[in-house]
Short mmCIF file of C-alpha atoms in Angstrom, two decimals:
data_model
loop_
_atom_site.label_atom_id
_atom_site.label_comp_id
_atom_site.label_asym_id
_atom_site.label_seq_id
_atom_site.Cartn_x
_atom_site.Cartn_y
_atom_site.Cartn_z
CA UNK A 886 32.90 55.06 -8.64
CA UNK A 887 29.61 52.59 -8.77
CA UNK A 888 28.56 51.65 -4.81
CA UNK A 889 26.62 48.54 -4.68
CA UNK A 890 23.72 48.00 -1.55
CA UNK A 891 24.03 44.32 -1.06
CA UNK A 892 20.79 42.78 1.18
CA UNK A 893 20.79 39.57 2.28
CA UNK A 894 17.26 37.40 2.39
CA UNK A 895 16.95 34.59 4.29
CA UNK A 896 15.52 31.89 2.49
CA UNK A 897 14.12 28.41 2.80
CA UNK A 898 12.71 24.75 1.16
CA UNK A 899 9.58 23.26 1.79
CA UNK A 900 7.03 20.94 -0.61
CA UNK A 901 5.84 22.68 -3.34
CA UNK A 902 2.40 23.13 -2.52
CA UNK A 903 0.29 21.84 -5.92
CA UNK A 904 2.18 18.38 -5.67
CA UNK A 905 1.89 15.32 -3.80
CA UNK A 906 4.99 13.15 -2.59
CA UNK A 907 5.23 9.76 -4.78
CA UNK A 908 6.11 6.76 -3.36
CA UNK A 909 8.37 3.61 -4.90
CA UNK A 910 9.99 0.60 -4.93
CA UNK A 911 12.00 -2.17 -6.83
CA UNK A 912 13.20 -5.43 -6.27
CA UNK A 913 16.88 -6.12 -5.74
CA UNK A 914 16.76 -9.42 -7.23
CA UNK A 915 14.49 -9.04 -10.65
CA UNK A 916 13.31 -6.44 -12.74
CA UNK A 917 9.96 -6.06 -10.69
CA UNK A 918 8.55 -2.42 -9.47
CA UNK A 919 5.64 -1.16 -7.55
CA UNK A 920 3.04 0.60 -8.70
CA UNK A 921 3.91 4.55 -7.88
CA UNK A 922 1.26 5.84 -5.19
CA UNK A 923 0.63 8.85 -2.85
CA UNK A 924 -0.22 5.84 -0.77
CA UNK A 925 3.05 4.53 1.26
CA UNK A 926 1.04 1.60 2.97
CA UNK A 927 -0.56 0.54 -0.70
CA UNK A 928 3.47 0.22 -2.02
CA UNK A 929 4.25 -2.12 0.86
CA UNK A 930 2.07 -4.00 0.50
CA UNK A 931 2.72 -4.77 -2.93
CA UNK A 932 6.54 -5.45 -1.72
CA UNK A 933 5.39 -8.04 0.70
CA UNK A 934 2.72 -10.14 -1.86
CA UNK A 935 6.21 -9.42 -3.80
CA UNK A 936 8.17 -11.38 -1.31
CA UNK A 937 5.15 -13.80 -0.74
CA UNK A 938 5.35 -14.58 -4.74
CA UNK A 939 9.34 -14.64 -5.22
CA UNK A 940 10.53 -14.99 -1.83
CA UNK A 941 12.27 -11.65 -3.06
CA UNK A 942 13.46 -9.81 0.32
CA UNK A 943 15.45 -6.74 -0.28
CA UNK A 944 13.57 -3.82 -2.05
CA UNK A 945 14.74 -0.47 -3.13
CA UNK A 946 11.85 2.15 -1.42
CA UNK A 947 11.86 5.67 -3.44
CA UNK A 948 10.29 8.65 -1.94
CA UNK A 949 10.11 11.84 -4.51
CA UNK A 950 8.64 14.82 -3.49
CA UNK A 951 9.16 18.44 -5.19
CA UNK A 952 10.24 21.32 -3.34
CA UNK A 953 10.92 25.80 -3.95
CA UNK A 954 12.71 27.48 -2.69
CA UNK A 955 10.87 30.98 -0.90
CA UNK A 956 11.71 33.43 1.40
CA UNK A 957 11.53 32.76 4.73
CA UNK A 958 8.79 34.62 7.21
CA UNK A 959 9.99 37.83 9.16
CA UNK A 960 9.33 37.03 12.79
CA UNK A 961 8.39 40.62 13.36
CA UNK A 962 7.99 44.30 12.18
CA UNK A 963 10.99 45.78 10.36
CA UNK A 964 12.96 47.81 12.61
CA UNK A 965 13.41 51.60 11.43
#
């Protein structure tokens, strides 16, 4: 009979380190979209010259960011 060891690794998300989060929006009432930027302050204020344009109020606000999946840190020494 086979015997299996099974060890269990604790694991956890965070940003993927070579990428930069994106931000977006769209307009609720026309076809109209922000420019994507790293910038979140840059994509509102395109939503509010938007507004100031269409009198367009509701937006759709994406944030995309990419993310692995490692192993998380040992707080100490392995115990023997």
């Amino acid at each position: 009979m086979a015997r299996a060891v099974l060890r269990f690794v604790t694991h956890r998300i965070t940003r993927h380190p070579d990428t930069d989060v994106t931000f977006e929006a769209e307009c609720l009432r026309c076809k109209w979209k922000a420019e994507p930027s790293t910038n979140s302050a840059a994509v509102d204020i395109e939503c509010m010259s938007h507004t100031g344009l269409s009198n367009h109020r509701g937006f759709r606000r994406i944030y995309t960011s990419f993310a692995m999946v490692v192993r998380a840190e040992q707080d100490g020494p392995a115990a023997h």
